[in-house]
mmCIF file of C-alpha atoms and ligand atoms in Angstrom:
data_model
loop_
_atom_site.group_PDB
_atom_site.id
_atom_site.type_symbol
_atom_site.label_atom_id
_atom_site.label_comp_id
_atom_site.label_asym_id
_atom_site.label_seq_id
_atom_site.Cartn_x
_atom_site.Cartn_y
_atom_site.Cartn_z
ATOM 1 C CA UNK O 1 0.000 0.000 0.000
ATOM 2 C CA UNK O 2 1.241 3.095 -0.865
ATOM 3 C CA UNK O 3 2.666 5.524 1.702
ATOM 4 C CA UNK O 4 0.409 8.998 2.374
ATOM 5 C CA UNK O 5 3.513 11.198 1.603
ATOM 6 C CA UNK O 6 4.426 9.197 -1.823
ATOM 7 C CA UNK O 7 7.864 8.124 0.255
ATOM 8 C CA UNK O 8 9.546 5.653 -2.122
ATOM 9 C CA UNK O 9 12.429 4.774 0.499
ATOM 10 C CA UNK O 10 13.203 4.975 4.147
ATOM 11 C CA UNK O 11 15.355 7.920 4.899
ATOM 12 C CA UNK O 12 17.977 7.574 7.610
ATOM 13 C CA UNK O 13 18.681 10.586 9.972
ATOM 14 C CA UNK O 14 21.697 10.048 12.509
ATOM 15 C CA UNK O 15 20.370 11.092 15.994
ATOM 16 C CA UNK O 16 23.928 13.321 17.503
ATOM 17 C CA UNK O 17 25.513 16.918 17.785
ATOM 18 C CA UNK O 18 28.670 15.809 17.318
ATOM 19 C CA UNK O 19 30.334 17.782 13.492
ATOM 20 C CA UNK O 20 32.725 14.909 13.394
ATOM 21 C CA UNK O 21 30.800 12.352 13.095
ATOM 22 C CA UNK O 22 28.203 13.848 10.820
ATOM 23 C CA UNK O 23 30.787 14.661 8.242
ATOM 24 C CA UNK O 24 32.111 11.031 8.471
ATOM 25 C CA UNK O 25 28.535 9.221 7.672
ATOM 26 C CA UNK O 26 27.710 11.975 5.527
ATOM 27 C CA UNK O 27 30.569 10.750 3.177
ATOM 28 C CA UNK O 28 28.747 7.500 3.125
ATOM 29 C CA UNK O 29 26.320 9.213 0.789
ATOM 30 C CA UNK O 30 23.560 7.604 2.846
ATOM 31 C CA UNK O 31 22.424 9.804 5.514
ATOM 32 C CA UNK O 32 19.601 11.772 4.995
ATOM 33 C CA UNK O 33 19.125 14.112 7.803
ATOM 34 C CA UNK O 34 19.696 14.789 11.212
ATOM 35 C CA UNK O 35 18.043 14.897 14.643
ATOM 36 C CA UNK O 36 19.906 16.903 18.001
ATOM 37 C CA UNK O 37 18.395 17.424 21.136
ATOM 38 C CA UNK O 38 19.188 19.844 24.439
ATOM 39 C CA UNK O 39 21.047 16.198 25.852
ATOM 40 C CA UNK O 40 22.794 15.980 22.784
ATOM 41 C CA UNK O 41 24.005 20.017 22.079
ATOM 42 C CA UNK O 42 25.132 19.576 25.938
ATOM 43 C CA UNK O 43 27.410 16.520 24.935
ATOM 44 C CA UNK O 44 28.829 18.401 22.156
ATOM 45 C CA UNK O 45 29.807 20.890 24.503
ATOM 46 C CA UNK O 46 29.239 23.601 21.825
ATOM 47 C CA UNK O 47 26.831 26.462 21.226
ATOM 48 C CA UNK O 48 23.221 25.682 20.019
ATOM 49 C CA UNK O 49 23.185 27.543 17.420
ATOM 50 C CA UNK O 50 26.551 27.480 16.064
ATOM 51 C CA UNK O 51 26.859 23.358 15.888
ATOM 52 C CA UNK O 52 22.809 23.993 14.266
ATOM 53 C CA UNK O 53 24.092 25.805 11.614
ATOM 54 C CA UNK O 54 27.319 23.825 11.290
ATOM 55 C CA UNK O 55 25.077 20.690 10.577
ATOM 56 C CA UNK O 56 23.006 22.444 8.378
ATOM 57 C CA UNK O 57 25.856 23.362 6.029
ATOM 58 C CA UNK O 58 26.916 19.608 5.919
ATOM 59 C CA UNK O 59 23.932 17.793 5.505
ATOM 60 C CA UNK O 60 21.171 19.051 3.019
ATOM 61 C CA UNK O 61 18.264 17.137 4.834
ATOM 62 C CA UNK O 62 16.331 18.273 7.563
ATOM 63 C CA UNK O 63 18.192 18.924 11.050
ATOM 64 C CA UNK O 64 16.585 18.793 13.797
ATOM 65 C CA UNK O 65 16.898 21.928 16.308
ATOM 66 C CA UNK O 66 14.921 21.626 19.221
ATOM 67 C CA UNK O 67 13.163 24.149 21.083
ATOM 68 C CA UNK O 68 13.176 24.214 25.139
ATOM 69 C CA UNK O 69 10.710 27.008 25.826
ATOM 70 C CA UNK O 70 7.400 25.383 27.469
ATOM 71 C CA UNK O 71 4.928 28.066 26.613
ATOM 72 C CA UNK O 72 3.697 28.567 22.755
ATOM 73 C CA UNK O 73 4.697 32.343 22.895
ATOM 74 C CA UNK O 74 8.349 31.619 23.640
ATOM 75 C CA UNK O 75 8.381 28.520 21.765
ATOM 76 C CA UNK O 76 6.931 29.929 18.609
ATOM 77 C CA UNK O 77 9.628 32.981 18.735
ATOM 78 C CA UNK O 78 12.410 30.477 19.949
ATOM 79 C CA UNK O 79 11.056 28.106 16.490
ATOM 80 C CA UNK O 80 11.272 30.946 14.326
ATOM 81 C CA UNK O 81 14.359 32.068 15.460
ATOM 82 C CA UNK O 82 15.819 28.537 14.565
ATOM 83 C CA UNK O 83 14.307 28.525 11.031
ATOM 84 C CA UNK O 84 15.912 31.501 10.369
ATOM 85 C CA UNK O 85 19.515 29.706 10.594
ATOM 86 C CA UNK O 86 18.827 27.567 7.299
ATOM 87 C CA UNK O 87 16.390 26.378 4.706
ATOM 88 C CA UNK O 88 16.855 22.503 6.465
ATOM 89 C CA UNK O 89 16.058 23.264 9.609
ATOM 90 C CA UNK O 90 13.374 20.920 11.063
ATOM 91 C CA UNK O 91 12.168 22.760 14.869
ATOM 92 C CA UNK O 92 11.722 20.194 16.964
ATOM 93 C CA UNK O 93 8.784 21.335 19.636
ATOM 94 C CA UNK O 94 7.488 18.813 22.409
ATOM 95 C CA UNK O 95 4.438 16.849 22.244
ATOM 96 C CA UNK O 96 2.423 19.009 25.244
ATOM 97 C CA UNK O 97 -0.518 21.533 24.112
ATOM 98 C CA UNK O 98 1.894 24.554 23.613
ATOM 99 C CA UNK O 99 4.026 22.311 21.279
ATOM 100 C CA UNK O 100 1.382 21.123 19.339
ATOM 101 C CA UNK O 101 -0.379 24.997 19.071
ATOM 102 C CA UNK O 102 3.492 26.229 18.195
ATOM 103 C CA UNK O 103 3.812 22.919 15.609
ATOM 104 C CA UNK O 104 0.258 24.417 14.057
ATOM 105 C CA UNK O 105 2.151 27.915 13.569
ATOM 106 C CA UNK O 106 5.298 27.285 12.375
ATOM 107 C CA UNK O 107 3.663 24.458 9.322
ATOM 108 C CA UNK O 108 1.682 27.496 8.626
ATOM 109 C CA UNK O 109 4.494 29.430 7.835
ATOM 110 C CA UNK O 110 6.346 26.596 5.905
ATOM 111 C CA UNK O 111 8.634 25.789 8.144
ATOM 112 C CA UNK O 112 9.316 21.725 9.041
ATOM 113 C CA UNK O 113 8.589 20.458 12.291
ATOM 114 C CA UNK O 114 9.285 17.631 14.183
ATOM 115 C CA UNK O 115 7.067 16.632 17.211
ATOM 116 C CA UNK O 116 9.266 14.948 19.529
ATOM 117 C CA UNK O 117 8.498 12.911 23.014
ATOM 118 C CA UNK O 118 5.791 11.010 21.250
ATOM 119 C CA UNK O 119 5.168 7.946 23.455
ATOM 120 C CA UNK O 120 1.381 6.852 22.176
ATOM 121 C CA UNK O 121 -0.718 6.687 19.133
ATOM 122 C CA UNK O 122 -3.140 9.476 20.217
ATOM 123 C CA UNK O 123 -0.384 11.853 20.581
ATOM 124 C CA UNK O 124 0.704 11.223 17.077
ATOM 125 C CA UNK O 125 -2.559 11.456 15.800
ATOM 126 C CA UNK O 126 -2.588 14.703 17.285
ATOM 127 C CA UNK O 127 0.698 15.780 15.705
ATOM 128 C CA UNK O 128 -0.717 14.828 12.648
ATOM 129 C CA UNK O 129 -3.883 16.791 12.573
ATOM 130 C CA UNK O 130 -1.069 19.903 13.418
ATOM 131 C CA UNK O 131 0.824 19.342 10.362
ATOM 132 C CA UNK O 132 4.108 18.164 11.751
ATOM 133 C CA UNK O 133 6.548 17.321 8.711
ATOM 134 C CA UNK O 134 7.745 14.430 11.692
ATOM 135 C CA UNK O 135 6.184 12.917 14.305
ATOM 136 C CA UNK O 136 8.837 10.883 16.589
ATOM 137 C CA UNK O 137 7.889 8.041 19.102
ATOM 138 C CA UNK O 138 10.683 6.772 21.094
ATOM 139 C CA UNK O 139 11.229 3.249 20.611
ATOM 140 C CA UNK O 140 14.213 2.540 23.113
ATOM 141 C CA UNK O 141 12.584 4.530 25.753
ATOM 142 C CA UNK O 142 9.602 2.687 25.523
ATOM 143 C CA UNK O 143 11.050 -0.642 25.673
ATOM 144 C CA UNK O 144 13.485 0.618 28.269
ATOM 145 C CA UNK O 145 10.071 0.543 30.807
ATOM 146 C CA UNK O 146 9.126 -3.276 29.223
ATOM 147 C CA UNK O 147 6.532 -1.630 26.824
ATOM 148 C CA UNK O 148 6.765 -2.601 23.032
ATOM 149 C CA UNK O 149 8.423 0.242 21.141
ATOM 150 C CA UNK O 150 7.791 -1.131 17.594
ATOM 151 C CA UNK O 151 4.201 -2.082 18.576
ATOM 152 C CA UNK O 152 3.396 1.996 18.398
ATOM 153 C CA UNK O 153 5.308 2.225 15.002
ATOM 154 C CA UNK O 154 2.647 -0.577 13.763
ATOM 155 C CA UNK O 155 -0.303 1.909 15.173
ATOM 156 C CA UNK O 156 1.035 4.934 14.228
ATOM 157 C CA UNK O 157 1.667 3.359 10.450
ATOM 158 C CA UNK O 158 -1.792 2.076 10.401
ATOM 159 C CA UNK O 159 -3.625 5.393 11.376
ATOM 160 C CA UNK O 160 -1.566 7.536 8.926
ATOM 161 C CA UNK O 161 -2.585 5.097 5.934
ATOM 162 C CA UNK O 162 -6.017 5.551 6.840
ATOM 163 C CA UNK O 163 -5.890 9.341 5.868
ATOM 164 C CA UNK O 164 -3.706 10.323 2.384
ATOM 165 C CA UNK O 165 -3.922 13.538 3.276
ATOM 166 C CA UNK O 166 -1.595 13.451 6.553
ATOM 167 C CA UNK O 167 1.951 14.869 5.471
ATOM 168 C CA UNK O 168 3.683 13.796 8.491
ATOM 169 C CA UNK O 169 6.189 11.545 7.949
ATOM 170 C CA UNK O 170 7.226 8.895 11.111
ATOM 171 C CA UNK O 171 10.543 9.467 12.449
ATOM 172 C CA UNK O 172 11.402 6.510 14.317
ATOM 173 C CA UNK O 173 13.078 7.697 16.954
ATOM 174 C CA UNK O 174 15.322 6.421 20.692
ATOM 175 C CA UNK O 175 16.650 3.553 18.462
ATOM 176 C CA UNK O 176 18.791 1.089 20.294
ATOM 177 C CA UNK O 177 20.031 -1.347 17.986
ATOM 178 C CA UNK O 178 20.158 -2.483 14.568
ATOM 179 C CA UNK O 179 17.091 -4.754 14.745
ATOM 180 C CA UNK O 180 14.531 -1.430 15.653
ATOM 181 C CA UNK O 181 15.913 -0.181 11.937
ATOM 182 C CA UNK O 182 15.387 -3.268 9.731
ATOM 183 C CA UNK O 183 11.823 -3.678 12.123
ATOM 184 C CA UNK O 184 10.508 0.041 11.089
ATOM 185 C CA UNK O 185 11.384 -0.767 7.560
ATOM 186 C CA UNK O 186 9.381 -3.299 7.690
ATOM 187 C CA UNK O 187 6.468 -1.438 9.155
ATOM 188 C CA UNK O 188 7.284 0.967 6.292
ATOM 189 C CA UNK O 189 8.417 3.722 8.424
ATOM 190 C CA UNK O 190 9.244 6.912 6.589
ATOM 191 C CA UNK O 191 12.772 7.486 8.677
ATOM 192 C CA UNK O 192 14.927 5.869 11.305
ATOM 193 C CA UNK O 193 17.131 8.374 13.832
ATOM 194 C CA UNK O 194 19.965 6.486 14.380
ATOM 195 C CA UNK O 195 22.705 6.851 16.964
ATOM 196 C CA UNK O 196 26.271 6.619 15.208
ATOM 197 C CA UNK O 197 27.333 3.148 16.531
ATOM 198 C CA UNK O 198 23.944 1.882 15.123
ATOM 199 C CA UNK O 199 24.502 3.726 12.152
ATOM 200 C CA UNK O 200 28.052 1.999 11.341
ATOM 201 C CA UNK O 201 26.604 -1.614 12.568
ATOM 202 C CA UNK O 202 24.245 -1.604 9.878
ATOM 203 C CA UNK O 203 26.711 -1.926 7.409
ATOM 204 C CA UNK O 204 28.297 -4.512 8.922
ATOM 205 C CA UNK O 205 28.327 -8.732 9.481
ATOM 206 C CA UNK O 206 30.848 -11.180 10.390
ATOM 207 C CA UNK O 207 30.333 -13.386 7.876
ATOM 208 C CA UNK O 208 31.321 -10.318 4.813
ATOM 209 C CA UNK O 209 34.234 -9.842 6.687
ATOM 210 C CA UNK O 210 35.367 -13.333 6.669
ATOM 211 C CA UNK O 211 34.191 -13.683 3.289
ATOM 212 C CA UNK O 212 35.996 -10.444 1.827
ATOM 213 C CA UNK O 213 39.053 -11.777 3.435
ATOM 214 C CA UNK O 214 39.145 -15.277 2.053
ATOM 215 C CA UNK O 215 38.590 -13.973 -1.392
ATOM 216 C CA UNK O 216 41.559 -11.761 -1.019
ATOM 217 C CA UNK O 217 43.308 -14.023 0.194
ATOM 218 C CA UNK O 218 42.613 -16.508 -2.728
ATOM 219 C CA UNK O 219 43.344 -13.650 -5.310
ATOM 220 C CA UNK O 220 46.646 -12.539 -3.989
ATOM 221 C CA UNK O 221 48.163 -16.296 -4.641
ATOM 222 C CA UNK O 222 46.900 -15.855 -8.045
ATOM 223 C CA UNK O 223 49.549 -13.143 -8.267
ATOM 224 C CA UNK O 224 47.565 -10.991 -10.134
ATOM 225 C CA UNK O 225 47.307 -7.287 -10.257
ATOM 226 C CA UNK O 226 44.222 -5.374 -9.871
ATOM 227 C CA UNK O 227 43.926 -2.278 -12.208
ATOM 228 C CA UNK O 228 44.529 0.197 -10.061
ATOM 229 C CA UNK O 229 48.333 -1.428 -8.272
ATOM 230 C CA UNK O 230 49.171 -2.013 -12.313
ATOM 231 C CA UNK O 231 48.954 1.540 -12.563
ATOM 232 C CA UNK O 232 50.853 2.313 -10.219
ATOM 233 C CA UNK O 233 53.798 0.436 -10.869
ATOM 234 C CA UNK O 234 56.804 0.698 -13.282
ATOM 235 C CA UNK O 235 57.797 -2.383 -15.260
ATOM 236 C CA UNK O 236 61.250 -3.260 -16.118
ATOM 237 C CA UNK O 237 62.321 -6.468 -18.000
ATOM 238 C CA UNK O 238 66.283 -6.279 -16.123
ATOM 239 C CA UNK O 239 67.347 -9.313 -14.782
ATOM 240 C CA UNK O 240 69.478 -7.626 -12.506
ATOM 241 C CA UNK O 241 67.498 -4.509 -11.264
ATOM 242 C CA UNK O 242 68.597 -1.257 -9.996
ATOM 243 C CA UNK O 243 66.384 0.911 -8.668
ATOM 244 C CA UNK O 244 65.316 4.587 -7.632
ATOM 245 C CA UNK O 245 66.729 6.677 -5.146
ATOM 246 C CA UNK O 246 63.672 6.065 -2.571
ATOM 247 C CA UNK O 247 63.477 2.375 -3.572
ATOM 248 C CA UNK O 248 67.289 2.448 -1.836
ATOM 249 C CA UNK O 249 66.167 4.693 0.996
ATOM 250 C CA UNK O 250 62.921 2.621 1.839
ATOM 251 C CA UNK O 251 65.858 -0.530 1.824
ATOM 252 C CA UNK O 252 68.273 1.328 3.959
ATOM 253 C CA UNK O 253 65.635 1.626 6.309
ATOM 254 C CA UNK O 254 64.359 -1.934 6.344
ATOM 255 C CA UNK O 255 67.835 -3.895 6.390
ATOM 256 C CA UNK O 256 67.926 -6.629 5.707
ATOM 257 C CA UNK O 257 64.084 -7.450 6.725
ATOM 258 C CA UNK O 258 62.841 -6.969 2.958
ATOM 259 C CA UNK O 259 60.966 -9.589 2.116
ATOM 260 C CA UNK O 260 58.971 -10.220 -1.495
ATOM 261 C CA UNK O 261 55.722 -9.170 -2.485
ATOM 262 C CA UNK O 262 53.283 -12.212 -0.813
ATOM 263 C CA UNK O 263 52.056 -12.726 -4.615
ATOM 264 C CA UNK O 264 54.997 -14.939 -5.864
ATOM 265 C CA UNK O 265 54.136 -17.410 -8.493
ATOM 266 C CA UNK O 266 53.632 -21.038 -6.906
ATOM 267 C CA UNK O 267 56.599 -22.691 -8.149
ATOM 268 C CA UNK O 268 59.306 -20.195 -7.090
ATOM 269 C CA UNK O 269 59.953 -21.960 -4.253
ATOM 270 C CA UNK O 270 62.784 -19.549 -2.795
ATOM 271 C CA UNK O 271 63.058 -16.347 -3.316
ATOM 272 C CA UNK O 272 66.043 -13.734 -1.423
ATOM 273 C CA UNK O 273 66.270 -9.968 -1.931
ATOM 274 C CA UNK O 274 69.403 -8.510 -0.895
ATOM 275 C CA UNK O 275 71.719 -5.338 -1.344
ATOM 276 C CA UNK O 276 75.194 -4.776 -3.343
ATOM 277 C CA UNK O 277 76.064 -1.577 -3.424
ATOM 278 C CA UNK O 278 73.628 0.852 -4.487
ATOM 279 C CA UNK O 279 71.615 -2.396 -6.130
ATOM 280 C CA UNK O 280 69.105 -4.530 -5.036
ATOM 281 C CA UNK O 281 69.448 -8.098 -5.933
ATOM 282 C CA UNK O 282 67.332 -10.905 -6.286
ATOM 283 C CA UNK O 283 68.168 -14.728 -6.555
ATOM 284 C CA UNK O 284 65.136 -16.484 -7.790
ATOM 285 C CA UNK O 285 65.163 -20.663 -7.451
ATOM 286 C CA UNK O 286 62.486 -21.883 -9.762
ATOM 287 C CA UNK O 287 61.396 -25.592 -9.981
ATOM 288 C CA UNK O 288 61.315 -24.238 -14.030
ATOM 289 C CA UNK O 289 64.491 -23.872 -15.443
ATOM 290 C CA UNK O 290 63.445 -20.792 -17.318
ATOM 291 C CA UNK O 291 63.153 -17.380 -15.560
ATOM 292 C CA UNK O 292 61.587 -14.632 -17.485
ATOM 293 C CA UNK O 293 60.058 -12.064 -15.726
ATOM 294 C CA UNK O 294 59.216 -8.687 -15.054
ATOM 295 C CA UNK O 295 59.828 -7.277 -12.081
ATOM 296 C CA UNK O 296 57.218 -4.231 -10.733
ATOM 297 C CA UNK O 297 58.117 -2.030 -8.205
ATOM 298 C CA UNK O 298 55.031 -1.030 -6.310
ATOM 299 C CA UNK O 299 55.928 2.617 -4.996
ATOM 300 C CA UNK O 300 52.929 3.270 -3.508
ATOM 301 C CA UNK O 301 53.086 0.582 -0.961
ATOM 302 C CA UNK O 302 57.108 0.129 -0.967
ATOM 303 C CA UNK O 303 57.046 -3.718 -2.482
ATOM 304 C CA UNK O 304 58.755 -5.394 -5.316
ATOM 305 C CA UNK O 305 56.765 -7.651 -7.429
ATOM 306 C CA UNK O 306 57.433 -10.087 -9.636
ATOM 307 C CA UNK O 307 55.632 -12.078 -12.651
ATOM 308 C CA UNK O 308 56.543 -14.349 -15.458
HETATM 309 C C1 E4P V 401 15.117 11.874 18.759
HETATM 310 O O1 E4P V 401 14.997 12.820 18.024
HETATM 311 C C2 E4P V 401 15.833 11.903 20.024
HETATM 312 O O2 E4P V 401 16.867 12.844 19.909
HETATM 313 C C3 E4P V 401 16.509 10.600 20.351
HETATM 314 O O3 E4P V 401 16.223 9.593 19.408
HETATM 315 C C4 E4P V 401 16.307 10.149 21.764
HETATM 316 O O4 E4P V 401 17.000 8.951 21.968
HETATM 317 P P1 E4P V 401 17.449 8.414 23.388
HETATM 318 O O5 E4P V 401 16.290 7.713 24.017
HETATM 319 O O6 E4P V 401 18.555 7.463 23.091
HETATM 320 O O7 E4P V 401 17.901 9.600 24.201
#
């Protein structure tokens, strides 16, 4: 069934103050948006409005800047007052009676905002009918007190289909682990907020790593170059090789520790790399009594190579 807003995928916000890591997931070309809150600014240890502004610069999504006036007259001038510092900016107002009058105000004056401290489906109804752009329940925190987080994700997804004409999209919000993300895209949740950590762990499993490694592992003894290491190097057919100036440094500094590239062909059994002079040597003993080859020299990553 199709989603109210015409959402075609589920959008992932990272839920932190902290510059540094923005810019580091934001490279990922994944992250959509992202949510702050008065705990969050105060772990940054930075100004409000400078880290706001910071984030909006870096991440062309919505951030979320959250008021922390209680009343709707301070709240609404605190809300605008946020807008103001980019287009992105998403005010974040509470889910109490002034937050939900100051939501009504500030969607009335296009500007996107994002209910937060949503803990039941009535209040998100209600966030709804104010024309929030976001309306986010707090998974963790629910579970955290042995309710079922997800559980209001499934009500508030059901109510929202029921009326096309809602615009608010459902932020998924106090996520814990990697399992609330893949749950509220299966409820078809608009958006996940995801702490860092989380963020990262998605990507990741045990049995790619393992996997990636074994079929590196199984290419390197093939002794094959991938595209980008052939470019890199600089072929010479010598049989006796001399080589550049920080070829001799690189061996000055290693001793007599150099050892050949881990690629080498099968049937050279022994292979020693050693110094004469201002030459480096190599004494190849091949179970083939012929020994042509070229020999690369990898400068990027200080290695000599060798192939038939
Ligand atoms: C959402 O916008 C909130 O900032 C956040 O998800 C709260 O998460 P917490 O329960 O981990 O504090």
């Amino acid at each position: 069934e199709p989603l109210a807003i015409g959402v075609v995928y589920m959008k992932f916000f990272v839920d932190t103050a902290d510059v540094a890591e923005i810019k580091d997931l934001a490279a990922s070309g994944l992250l959509d948006g992202v949510t702050t809150n008065p705990s969050l600014i105060h772990k940054s240890g930075r100004q409000m409005l400078d880290v706001i502004k910071e984030i909006c610069a870096i991440v062309p999504g919505p951030v979320s800047a959250e008021t922390v006036a209680t009343d709707h007259k301070t709240m609404l001038e605190e809300g605008r007052k946020l807008a103001k510092l980019a287009k992105n900016v998403a005010v974040k107002v509470p889910l109490t009676p002034d937050g939900l009058k100051t939501c009504k105000a500030l969607a009335a004056e296009g500007t996107m905002v994002n209910v937060t401290l949503c803990f039941s489906a009535a209040q998100a109804l209600l966030a709804a009918k104010a024309g929030a752009s976001f309306i986010s329940p707090f998974v963790g925190r629910l579970d955290d007190i042995g309710q079922d987080g997800m559980h209001l994700i499934e009500e508030i997804m059901t109510i929202y289909r029921q009326y096309p004409h809602f615009k608010t999209e459902v932020l998924v919000a106090s996520v814990r682990h990697t399992m609330h993300v893949v749950q509220a895209a299966k409820l078809g949740a608009h958006v996940a907020t995801v702490p860092p950590n989380v963020l990262r762990q998605l990507f990741k499993h045990t049995l790619t790593d393992n996997g990636l490694k074994a079929f590196l592992d199984d290419w390197a003894k093939t002794g094959q170059q991938n595209a980008k290491a052939a470019a890199t190097m600089t072929p010479t057919k010598q049989r006796q090789w001399k080589f550049w100036t920080d070829w001799q440094a690189w061996l000055q500094a290693k001793g007599s520790s150099i050892k050949p590239h881990k690629a080498l062909p099968q049937h050279w059994n022994t292979m020693a790399l050693g110094r004469s002079g201002t030459r480096l040597e190599a004494t190849v003993n091949s179970r083939e009594s012929r020994i042509g080859m070229e020999v690369y020299i990898d400068h990027e990553h200080s290695k000599a190579m060798f192939k038939q």
